[in-house]
CSV table of C-alpha atoms and ligand atoms in Angstrom, one decimal:
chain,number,residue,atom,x,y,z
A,25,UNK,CA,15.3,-8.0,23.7
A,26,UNK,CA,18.3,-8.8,21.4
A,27,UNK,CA,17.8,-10.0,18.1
A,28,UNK,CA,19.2,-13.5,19.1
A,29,UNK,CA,17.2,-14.3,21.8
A,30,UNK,CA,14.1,-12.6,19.9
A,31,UNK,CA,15.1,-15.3,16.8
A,32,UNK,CA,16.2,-18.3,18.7
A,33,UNK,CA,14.2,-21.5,17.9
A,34,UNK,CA,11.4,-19.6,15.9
A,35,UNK,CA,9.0,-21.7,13.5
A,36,UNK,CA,6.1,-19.7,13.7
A,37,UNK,CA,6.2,-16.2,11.7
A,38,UNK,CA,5.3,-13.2,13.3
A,39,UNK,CA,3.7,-10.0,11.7
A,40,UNK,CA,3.4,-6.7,13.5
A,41,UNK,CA,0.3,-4.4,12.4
A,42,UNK,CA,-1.1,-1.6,14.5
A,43,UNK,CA,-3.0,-1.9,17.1
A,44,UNK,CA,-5.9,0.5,16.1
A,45,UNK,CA,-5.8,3.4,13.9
A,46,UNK,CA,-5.8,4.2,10.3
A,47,UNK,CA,-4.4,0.8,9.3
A,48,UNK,CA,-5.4,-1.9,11.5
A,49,UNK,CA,-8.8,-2.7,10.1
A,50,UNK,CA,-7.7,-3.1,6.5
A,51,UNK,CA,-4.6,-4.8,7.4
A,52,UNK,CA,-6.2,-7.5,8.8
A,53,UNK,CA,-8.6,-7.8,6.4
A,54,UNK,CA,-6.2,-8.4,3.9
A,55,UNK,CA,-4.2,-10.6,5.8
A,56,UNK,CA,-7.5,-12.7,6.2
A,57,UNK,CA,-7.8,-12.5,2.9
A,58,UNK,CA,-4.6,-13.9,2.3
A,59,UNK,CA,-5.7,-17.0,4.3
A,60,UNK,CA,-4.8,-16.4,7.7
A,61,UNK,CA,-6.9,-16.1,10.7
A,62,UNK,CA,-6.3,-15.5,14.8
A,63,UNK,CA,-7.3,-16.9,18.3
A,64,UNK,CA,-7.7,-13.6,19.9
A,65,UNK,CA,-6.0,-13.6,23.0
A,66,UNK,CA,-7.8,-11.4,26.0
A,67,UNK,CA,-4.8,-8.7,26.4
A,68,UNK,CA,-5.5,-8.0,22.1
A,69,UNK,CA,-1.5,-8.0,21.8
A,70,UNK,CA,-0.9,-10.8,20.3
A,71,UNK,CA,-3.1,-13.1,17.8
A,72,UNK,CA,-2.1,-17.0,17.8
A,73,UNK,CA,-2.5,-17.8,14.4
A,74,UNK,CA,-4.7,-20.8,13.9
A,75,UNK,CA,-4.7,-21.2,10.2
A,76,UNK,CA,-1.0,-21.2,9.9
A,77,UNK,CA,1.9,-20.9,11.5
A,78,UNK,CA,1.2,-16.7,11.8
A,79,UNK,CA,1.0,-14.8,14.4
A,80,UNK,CA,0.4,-11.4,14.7
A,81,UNK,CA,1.4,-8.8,17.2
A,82,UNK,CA,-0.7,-5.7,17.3
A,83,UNK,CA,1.5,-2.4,18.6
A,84,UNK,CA,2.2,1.0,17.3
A,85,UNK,CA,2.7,1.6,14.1
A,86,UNK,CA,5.5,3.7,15.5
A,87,UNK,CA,6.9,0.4,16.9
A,88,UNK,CA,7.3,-1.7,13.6
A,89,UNK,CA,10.4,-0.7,12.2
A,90,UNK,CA,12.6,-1.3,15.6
A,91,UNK,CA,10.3,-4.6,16.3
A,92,UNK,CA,11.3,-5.7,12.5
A,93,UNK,CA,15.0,-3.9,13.4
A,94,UNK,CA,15.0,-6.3,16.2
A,95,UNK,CA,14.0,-9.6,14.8
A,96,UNK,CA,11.0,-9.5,17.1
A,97,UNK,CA,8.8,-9.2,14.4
A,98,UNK,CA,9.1,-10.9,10.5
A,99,UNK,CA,7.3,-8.6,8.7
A,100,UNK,CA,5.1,-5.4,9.5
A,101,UNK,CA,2.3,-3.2,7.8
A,102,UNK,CA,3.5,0.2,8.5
A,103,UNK,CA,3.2,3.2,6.3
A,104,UNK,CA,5.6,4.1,3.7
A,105,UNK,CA,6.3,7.2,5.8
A,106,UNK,CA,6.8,5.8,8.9
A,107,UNK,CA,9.4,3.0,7.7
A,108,UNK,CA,11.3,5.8,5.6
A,109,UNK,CA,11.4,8.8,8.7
A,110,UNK,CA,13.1,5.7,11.0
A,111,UNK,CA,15.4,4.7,8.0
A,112,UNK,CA,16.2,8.0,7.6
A,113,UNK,CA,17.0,8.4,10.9
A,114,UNK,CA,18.9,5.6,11.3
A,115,UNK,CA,21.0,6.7,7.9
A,116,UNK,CA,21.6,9.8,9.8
A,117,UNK,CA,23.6,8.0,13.0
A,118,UNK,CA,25.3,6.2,10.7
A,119,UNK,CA,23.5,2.9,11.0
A,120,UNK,CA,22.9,0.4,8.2
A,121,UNK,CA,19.6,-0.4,6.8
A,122,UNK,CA,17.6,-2.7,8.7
A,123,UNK,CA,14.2,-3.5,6.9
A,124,UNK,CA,13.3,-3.2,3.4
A,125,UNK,CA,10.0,-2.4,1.7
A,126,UNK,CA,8.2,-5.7,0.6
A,127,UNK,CA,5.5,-4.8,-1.1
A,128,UNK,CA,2.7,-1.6,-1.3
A,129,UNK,CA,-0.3,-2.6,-0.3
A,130,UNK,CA,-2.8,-0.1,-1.8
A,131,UNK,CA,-4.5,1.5,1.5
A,132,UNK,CA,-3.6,4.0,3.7
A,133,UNK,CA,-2.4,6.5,0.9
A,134,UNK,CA,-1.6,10.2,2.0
A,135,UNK,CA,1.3,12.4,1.4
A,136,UNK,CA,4.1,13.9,2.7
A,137,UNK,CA,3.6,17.4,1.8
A,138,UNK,CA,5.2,20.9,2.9
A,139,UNK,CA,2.3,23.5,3.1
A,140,UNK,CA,2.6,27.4,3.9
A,141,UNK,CA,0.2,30.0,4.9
A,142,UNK,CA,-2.4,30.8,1.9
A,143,UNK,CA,-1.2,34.0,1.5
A,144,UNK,CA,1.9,32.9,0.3
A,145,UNK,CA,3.5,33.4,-3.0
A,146,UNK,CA,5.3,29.9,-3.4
A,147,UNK,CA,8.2,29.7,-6.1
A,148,UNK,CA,10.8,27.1,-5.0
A,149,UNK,CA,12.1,25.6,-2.2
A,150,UNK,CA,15.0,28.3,-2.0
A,151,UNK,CA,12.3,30.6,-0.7
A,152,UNK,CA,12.5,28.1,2.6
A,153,UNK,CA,16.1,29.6,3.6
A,154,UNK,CA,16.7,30.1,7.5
A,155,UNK,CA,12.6,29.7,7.7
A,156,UNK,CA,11.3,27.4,10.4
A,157,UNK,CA,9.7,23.9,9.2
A,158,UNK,CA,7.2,22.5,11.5
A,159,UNK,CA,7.0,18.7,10.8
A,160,UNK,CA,6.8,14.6,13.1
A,161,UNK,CA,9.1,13.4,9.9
A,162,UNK,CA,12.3,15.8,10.7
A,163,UNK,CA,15.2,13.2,9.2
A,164,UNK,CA,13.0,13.1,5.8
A,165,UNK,CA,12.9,17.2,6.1
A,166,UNK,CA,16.3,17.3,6.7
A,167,UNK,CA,17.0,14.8,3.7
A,168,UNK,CA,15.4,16.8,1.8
A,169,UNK,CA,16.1,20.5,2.3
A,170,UNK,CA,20.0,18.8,2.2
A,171,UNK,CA,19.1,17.5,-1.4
A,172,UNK,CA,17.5,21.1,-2.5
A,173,UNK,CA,20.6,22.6,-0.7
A,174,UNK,CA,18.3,24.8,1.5
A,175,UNK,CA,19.5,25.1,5.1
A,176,UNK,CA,16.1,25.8,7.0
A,177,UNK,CA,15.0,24.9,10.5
A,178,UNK,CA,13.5,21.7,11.3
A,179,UNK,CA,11.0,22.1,14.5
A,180,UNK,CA,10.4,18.4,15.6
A,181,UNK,CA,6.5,17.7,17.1
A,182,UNK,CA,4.7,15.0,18.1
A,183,UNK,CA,1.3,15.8,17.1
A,184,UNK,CA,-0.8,19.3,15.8
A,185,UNK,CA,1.7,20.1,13.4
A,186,UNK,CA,-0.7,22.2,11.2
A,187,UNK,CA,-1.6,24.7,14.2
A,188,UNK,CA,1.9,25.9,14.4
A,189,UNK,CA,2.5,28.6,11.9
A,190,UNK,CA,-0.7,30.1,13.6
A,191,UNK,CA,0.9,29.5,17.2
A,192,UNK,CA,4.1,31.3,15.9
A,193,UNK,CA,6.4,27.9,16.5
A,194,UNK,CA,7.0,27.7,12.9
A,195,UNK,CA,6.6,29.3,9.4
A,196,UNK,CA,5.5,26.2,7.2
A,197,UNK,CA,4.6,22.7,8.2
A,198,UNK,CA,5.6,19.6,6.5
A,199,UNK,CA,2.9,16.9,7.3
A,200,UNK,CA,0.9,13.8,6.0
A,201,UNK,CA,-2.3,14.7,3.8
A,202,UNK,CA,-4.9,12.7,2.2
A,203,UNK,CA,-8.0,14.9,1.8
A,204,UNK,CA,-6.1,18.0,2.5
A,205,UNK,CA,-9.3,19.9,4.5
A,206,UNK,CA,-6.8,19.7,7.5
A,207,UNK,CA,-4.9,22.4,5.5
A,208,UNK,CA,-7.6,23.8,4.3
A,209,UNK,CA,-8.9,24.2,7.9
A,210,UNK,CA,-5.6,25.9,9.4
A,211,UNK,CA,-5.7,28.2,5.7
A,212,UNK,CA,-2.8,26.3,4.7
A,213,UNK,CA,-1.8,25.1,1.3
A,214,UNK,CA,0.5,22.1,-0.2
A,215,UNK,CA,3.1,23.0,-2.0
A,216,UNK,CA,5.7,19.9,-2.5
A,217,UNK,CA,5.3,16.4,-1.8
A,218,UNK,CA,8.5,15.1,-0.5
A,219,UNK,CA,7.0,11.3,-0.3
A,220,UNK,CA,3.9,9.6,-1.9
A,221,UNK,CA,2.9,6.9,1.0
A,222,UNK,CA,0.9,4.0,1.8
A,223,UNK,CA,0.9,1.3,4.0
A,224,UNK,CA,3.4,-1.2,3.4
A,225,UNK,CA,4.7,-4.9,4.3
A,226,UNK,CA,8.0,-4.4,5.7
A,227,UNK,CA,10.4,-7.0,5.9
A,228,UNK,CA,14.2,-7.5,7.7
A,229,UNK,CA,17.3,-6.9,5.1
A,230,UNK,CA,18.4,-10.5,5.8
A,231,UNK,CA,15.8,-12.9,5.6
A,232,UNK,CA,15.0,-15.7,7.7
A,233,UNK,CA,16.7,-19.6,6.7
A,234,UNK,CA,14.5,-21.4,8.9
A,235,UNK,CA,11.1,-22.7,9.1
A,236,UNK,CA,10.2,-19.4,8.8
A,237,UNK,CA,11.5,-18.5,5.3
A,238,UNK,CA,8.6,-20.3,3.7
A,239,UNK,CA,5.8,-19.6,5.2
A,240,UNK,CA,7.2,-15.5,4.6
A,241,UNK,CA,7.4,-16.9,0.7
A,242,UNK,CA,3.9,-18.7,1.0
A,243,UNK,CA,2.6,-15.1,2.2
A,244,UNK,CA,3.8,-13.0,-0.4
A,245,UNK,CA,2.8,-14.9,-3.4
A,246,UNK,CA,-0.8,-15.1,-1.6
A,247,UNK,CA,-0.8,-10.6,-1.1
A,248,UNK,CA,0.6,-10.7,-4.5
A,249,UNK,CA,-2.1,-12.7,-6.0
A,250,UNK,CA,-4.9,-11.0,-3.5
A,251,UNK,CA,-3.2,-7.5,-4.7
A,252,UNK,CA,-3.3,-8.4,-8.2
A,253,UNK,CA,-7.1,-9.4,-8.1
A,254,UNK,CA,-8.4,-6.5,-5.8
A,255,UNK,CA,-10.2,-4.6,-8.5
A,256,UNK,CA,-10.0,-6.9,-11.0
A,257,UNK,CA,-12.6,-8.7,-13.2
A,258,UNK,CA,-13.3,-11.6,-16.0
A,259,UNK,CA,-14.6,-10.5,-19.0
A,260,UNK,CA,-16.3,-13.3,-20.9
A,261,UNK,CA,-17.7,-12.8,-24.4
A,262,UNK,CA,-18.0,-14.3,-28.1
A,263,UNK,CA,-16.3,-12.7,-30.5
A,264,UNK,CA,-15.8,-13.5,-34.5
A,265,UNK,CA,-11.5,-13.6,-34.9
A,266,UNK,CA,-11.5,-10.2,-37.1
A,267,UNK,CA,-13.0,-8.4,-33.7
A,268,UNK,CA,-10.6,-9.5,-31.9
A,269,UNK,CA,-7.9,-6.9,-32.0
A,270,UNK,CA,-10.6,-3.7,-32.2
A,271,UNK,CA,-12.1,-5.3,-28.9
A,272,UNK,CA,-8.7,-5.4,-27.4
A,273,UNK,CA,-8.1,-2.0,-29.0
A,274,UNK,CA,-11.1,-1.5,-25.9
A,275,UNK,CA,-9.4,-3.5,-23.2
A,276,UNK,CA,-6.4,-1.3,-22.0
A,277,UNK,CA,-6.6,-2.4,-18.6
A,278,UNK,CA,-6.8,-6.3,-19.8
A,279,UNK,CA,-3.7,-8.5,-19.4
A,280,UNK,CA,-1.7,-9.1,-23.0
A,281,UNK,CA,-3.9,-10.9,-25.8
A,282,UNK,CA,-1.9,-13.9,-24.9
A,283,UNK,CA,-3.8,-14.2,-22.1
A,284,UNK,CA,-7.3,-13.4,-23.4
A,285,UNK,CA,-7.7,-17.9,-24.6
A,286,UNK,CA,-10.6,-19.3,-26.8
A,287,UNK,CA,-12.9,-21.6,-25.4
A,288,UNK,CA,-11.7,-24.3,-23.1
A,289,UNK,CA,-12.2,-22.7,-19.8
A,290,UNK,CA,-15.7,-21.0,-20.1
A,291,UNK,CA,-18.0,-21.1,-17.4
A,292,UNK,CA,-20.9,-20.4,-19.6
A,293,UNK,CA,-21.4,-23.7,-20.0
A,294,UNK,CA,-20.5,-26.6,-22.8
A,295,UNK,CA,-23.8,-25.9,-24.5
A,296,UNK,CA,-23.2,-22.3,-25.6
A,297,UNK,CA,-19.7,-23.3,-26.6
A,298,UNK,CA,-20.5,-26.2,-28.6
A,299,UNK,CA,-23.1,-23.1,-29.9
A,300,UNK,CA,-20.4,-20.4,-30.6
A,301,UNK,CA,-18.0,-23.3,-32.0
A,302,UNK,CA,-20.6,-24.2,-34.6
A,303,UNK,CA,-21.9,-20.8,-35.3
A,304,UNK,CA,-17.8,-19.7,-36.3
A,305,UNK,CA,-17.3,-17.4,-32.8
A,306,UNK,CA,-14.3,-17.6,-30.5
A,307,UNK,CA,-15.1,-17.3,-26.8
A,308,UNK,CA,-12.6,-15.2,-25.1
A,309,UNK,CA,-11.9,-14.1,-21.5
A,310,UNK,CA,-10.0,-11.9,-20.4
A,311,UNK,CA,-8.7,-10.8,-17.1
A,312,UNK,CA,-9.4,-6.7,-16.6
A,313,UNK,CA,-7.8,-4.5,-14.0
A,314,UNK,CA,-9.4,-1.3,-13.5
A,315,UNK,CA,-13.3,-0.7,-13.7
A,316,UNK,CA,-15.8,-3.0,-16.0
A,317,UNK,CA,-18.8,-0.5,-16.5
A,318,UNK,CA,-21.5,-0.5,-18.2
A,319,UNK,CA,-20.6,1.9,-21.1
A,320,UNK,CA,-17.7,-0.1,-22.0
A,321,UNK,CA,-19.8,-3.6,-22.0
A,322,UNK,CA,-22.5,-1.3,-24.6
A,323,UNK,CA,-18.8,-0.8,-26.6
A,324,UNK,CA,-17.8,-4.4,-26.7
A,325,UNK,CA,-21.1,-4.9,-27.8
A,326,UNK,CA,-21.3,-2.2,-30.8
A,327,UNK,CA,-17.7,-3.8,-31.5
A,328,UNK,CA,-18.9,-7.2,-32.1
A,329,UNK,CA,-18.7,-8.7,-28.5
A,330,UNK,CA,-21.5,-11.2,-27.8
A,331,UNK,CA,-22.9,-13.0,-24.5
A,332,UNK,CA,-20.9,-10.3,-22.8
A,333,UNK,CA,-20.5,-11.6,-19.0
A,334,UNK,CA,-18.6,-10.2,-15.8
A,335,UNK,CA,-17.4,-12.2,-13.1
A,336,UNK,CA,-15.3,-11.5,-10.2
A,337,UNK,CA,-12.5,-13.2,-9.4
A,338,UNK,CA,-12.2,-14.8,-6.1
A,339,UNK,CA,-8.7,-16.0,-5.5
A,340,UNK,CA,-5.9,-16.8,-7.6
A,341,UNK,CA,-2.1,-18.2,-8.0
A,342,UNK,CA,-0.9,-16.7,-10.9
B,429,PRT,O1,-1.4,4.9,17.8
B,429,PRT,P1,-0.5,4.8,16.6
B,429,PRT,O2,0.8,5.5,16.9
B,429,PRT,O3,-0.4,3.4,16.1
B,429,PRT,O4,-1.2,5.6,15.4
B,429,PRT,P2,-0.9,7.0,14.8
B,429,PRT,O5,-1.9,8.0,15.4
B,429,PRT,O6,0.5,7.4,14.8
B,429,PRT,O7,-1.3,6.7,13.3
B,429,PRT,P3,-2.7,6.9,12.5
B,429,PRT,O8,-3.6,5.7,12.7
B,429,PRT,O9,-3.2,8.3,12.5
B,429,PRT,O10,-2.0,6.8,11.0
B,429,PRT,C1,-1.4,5.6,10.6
B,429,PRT,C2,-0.8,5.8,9.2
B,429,PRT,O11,-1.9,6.1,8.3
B,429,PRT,C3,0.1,6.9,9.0
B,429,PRT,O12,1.4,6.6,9.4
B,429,PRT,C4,0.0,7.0,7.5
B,429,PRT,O13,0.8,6.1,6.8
B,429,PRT,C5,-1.4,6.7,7.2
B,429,PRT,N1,-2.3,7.9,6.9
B,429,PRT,C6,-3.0,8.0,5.7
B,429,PRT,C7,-2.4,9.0,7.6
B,429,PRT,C8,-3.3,9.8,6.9
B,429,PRT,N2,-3.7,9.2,5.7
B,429,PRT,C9,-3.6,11.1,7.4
B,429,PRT,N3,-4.4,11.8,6.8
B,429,PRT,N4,-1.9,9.4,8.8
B,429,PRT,C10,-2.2,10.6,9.3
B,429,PRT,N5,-3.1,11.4,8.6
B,429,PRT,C11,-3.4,12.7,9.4
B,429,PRT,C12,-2.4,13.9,9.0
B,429,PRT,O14,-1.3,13.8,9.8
B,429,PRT,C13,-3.2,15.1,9.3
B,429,PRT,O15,-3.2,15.4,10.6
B,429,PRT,O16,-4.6,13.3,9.0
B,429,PRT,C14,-4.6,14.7,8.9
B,429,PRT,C15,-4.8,15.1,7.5
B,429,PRT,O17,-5.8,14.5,6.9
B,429,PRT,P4,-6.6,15.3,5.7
B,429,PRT,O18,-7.6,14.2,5.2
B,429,PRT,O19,-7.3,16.4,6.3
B,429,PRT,O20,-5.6,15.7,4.7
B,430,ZN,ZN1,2.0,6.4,15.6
């Protein structure tokens, strides 16, 4: 399809995710977090959005850079990986860049790592001249042994990369790895990471100016805020003003004092504020990212912290 006819008259936004795999469960999930929910339709290709105006096409992940490319697609959730092996490729024949990297999205993280046989002695990549590199990501490989200045062998394969040095195809493998007991398994070991991945929303270079524009804005400052929240917590307590600082002193992960306020939004009801305003105590909150346990609540508390509380945070525009 050419990109005209895929854009003509479009006021509905389409997303491509994948179909099933690795990616497909938690990108939906945080699109329907985001807001956005589907009519299922019986060939599980494409999702009418109901919700909004967003639709969602459900293909390879393979697929979503060229459907993005194409302007079949708005956006896609596609690994890091993925997006960067087809830009690379597309650098290499001399093509200009066709989709940019929006946003990480937290899931899906793995590596892009070059592993050798256990035995090996590994120094540096200089060791890999006229060797034989086993990898599904050959224009990254290629990117890279070019910026080391190491002219090795890239052998392109779809699929069981990590059996080759066995098979005799290959000396080394560069492949994704999350656990690494893949490697482990085949008595391989990583030894460089040429890319640090995870899925991604990937968006065209030129952006839409239609009907289509906001709703893509709409999304992103939705993921931004779901993003933002994912692990994150209130912390409410009471708190004399000299504690203050030394309880912030236990907050790293907290935003900036500015945001930790006194009194006007507590949830713990007018009663215990009208309380902690007579008694001389401030009552903060502050928004954490990163784990609330309960060692550091037993802290706040030996710090001074009183009526400490937790509470989640369920959505927010900030
Ligand atoms: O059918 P379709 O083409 O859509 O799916 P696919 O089979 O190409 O992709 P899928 O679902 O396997 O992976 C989708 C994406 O998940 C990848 O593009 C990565 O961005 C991400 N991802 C995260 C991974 C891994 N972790 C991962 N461990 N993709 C693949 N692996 C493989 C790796 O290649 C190796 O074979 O898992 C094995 C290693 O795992 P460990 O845990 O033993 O290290
Ligand atoms: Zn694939």
């Amino acid at each position: 399809m050419s990109p005209l006819a895929a854009n003509a008259g479009r006021d509905r936004l389409r997303i491509a995710i994948q179909k099933s795999g690795r990616l497909a469960d938690p990108a939906r999930s945080l699109l329907a977090a985001c807001g956005l929910s589907w009519r299922e339709s019986r060939d599980r290709l494409f999702c009418y959005g109901e919700s909004l105006p967003i639709d969602l096409l459900l293909v390879r992940d393979d697929d979503i850079p060229g459907l993005i490319a194409d302007g079949v697609c708005d956006l896609g959730v596609v690994g890091r990986n993925e997006l960067d092996e087809q830009a690379a490729e597309r650098r290499r024949n001399g093509l200009a860049p066709a989709y940019r990297e929006l946003r990480g999205l937290g899931f899906g993280r793995c590596r892009l790592m070059l592993a050798v046989p256990e035995h090996w002695e590994w120094r540096d990549a200089a060791q890999l001249e006229s060797l034989r590199i086993a990898t599904s990501y050959p224009a990254l490989v290629n990117e890279w042994l070019q910026a080391q200045s190491v002219a090795a062998s890239v052998v392109e394969l779809s699929g069981s990369v990590e059996i080759a040095p066995k098979l005799g195809t290959a000396d080394l493998i560069c492949d994704l790895v999350s656990s690494g007991a893949t490697l482990v398994a085949n008595q391989l070991k990583p030894v460089e990471t040429l890319l640090d991945s995870e899925a991604v929303l990937a968006g065209p270079v030129r952006e839409p100016d239609d009907a289509r524009a906001p709703l893509a804005a709409m999304l992103l400052r939705r993921l931004d805020g779901v993003l933002k929240l994912k692990d994150s917590k209130v912390l409410m307590f009471r708190a004399n003003a000299e504690q203050v600082p030394g309880l912030l002193r236990l907050l790293p992960d907290a935003e900036p004092p500015s945001r930790l306020t006194a009194g006007v939004e507590a949830v713990n009801g007018a009663g215990a504020m009208q309380a902690a305003a007579e008694s001389g105590l401030l009552s903060l909150q502050a928004l954490c990212h990163g784990a609330v346990t309960w060692q550091l609540l037993e802290e706040l508390e030996r710090a001074g912290a009183q009526g400490l509380m937790v509470l989640s945070v369920e959505r927010s525009l900030v």
